[in-house]
PDB file of C-alpha atoms in Angstrom:
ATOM      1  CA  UNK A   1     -80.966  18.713  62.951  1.00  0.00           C
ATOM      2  CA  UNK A   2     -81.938  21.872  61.548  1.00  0.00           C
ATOM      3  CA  UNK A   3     -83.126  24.566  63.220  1.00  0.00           C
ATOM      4  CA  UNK A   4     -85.279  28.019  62.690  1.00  0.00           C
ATOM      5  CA  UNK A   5     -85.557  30.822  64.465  1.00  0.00           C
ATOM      6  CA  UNK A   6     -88.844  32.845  66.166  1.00  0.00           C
ATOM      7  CA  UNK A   7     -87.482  35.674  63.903  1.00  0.00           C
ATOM      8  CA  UNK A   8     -87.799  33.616  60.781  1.00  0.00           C
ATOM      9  CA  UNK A   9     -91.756  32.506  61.463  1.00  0.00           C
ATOM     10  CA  UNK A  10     -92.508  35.850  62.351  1.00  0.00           C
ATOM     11  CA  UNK A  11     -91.511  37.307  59.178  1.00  0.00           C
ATOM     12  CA  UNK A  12     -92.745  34.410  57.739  1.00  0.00           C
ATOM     13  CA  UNK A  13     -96.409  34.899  58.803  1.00  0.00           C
ATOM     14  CA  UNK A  14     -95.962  38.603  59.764  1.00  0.00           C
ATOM     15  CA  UNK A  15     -93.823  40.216  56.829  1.00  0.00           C
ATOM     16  CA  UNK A  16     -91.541  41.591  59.759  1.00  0.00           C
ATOM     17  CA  UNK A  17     -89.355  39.984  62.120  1.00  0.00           C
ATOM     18  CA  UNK A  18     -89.954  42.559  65.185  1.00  0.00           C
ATOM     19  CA  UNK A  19     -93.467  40.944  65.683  1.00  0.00           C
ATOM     20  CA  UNK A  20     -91.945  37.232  67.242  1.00  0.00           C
ATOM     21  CA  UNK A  21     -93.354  38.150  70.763  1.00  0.00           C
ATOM     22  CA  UNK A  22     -97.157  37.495  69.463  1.00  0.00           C
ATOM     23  CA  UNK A  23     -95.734  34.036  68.453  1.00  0.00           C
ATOM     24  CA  UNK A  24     -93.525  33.575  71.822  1.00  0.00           C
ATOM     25  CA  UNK A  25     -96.681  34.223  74.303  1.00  0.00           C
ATOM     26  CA  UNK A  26     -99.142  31.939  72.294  1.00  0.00           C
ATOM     27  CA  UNK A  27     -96.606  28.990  72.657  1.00  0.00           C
ATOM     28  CA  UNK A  28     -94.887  27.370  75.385  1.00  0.00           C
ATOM     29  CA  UNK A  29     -91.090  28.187  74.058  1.00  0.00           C
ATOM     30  CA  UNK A  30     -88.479  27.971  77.159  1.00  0.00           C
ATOM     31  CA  UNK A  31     -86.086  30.597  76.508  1.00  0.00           C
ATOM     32  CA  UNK A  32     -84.299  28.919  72.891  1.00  0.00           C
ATOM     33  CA  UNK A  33     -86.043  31.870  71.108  1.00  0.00           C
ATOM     34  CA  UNK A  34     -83.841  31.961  68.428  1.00  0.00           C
ATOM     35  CA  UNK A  35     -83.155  28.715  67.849  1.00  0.00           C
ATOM     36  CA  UNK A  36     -86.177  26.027  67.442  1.00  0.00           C
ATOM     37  CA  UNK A  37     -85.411  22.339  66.341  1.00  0.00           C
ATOM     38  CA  UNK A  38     -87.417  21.244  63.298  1.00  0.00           C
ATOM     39  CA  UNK A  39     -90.359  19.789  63.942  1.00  0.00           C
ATOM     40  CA  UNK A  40     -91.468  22.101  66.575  1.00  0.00           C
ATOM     41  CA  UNK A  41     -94.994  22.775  66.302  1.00  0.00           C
ATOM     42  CA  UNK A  42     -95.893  26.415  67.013  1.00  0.00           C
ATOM     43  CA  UNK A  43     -99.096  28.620  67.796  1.00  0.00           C
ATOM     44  CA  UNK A  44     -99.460  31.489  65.278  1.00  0.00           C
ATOM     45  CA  UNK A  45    -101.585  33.404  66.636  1.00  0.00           C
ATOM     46  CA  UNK A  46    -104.231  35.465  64.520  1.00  0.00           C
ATOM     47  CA  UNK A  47    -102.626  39.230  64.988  1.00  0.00           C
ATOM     48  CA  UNK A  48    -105.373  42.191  64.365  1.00  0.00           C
ATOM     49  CA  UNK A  49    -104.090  43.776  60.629  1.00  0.00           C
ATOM     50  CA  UNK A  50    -103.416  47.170  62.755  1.00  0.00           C
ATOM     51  CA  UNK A  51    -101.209  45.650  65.317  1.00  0.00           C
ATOM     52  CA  UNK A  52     -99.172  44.919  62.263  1.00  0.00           C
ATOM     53  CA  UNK A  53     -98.978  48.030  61.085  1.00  0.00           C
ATOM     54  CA  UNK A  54     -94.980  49.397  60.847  1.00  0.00           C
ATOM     55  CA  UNK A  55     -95.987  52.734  60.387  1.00  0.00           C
ATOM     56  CA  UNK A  56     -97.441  53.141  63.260  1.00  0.00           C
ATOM     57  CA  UNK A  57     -95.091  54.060  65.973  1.00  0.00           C
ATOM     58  CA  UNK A  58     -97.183  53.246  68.832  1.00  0.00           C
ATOM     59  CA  UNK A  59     -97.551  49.397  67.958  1.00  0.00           C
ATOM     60  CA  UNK A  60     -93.755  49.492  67.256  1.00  0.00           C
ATOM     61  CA  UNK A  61     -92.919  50.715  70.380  1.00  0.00           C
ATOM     62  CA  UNK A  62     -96.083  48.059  72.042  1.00  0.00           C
ATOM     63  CA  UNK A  63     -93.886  45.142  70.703  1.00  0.00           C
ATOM     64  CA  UNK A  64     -90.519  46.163  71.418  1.00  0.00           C
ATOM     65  CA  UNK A  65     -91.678  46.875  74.766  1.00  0.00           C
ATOM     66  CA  UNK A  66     -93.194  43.227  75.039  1.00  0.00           C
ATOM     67  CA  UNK A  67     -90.033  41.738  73.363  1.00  0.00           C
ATOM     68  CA  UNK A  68     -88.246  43.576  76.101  1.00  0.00           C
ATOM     69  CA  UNK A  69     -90.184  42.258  78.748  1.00  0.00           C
ATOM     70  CA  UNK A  70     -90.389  38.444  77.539  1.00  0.00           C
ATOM     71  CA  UNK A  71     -86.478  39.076  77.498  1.00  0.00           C
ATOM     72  CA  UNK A  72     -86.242  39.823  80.899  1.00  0.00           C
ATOM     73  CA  UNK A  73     -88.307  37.179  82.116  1.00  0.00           C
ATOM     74  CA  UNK A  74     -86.109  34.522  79.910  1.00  0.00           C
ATOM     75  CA  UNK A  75     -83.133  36.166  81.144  1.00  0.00           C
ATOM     76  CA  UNK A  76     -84.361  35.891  84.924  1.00  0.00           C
ATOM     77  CA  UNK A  77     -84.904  32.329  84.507  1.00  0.00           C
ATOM     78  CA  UNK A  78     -81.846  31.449  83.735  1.00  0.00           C
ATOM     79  CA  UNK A  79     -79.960  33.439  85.989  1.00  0.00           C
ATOM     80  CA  UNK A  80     -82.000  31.364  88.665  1.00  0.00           C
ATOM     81  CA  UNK A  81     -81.414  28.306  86.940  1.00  0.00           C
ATOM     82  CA  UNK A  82     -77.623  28.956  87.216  1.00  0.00           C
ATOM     83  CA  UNK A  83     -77.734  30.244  90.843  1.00  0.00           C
ATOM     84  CA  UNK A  84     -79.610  26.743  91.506  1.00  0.00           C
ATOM     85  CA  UNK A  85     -77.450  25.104  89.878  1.00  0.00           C
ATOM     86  CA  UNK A  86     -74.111  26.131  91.495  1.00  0.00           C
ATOM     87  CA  UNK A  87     -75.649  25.910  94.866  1.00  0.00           C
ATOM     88  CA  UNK A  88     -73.945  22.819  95.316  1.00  0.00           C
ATOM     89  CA  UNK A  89     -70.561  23.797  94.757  1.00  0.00           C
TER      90      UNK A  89
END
């Protein structure tokens, strides 16, 4: 059972890791971001060339701001998955 991580594709298909949010919004991953089982079959989405550009700060901070926010959302899930979950205790 091996697995990969988003981090791993992205840099992969990318050249840098920082860019796994493009790949996390064109699939349908849960919230096991960093950890996929083989055979997974992902999305990679076809990034414009200056979206991938490091040296520009702006798309930096663009992506870190939309890792940030897919972060969030994973992290809200669970919490309400756990609240759910201990409702019946």
């Amino acid at each position: 059972n091996k697995e990969t991580s988003i981090l791993q594709i992205a840099k992969t298909f990318y050249h840098k890791d920082i860019f796994w949010p493009y790949i996390f919004q064109a699939n349908n991953i849960d919230d096991n971001i960093l950890n996929l089982e083989s055979g997974t079959i992902l999305n990679i989405p076809k990034v414009n060339k200056e979206l991938l550009d490091t040296t520009n700060s702006v798309n930096i901070t663009n992506v870190r701001s939309l890792g940030d926010s897919l972060l969030e959302e994973v992290n809200q899930k669970r919490k309400k998955e756990l609240e759910d979950s201990l409702k019946g205790w």
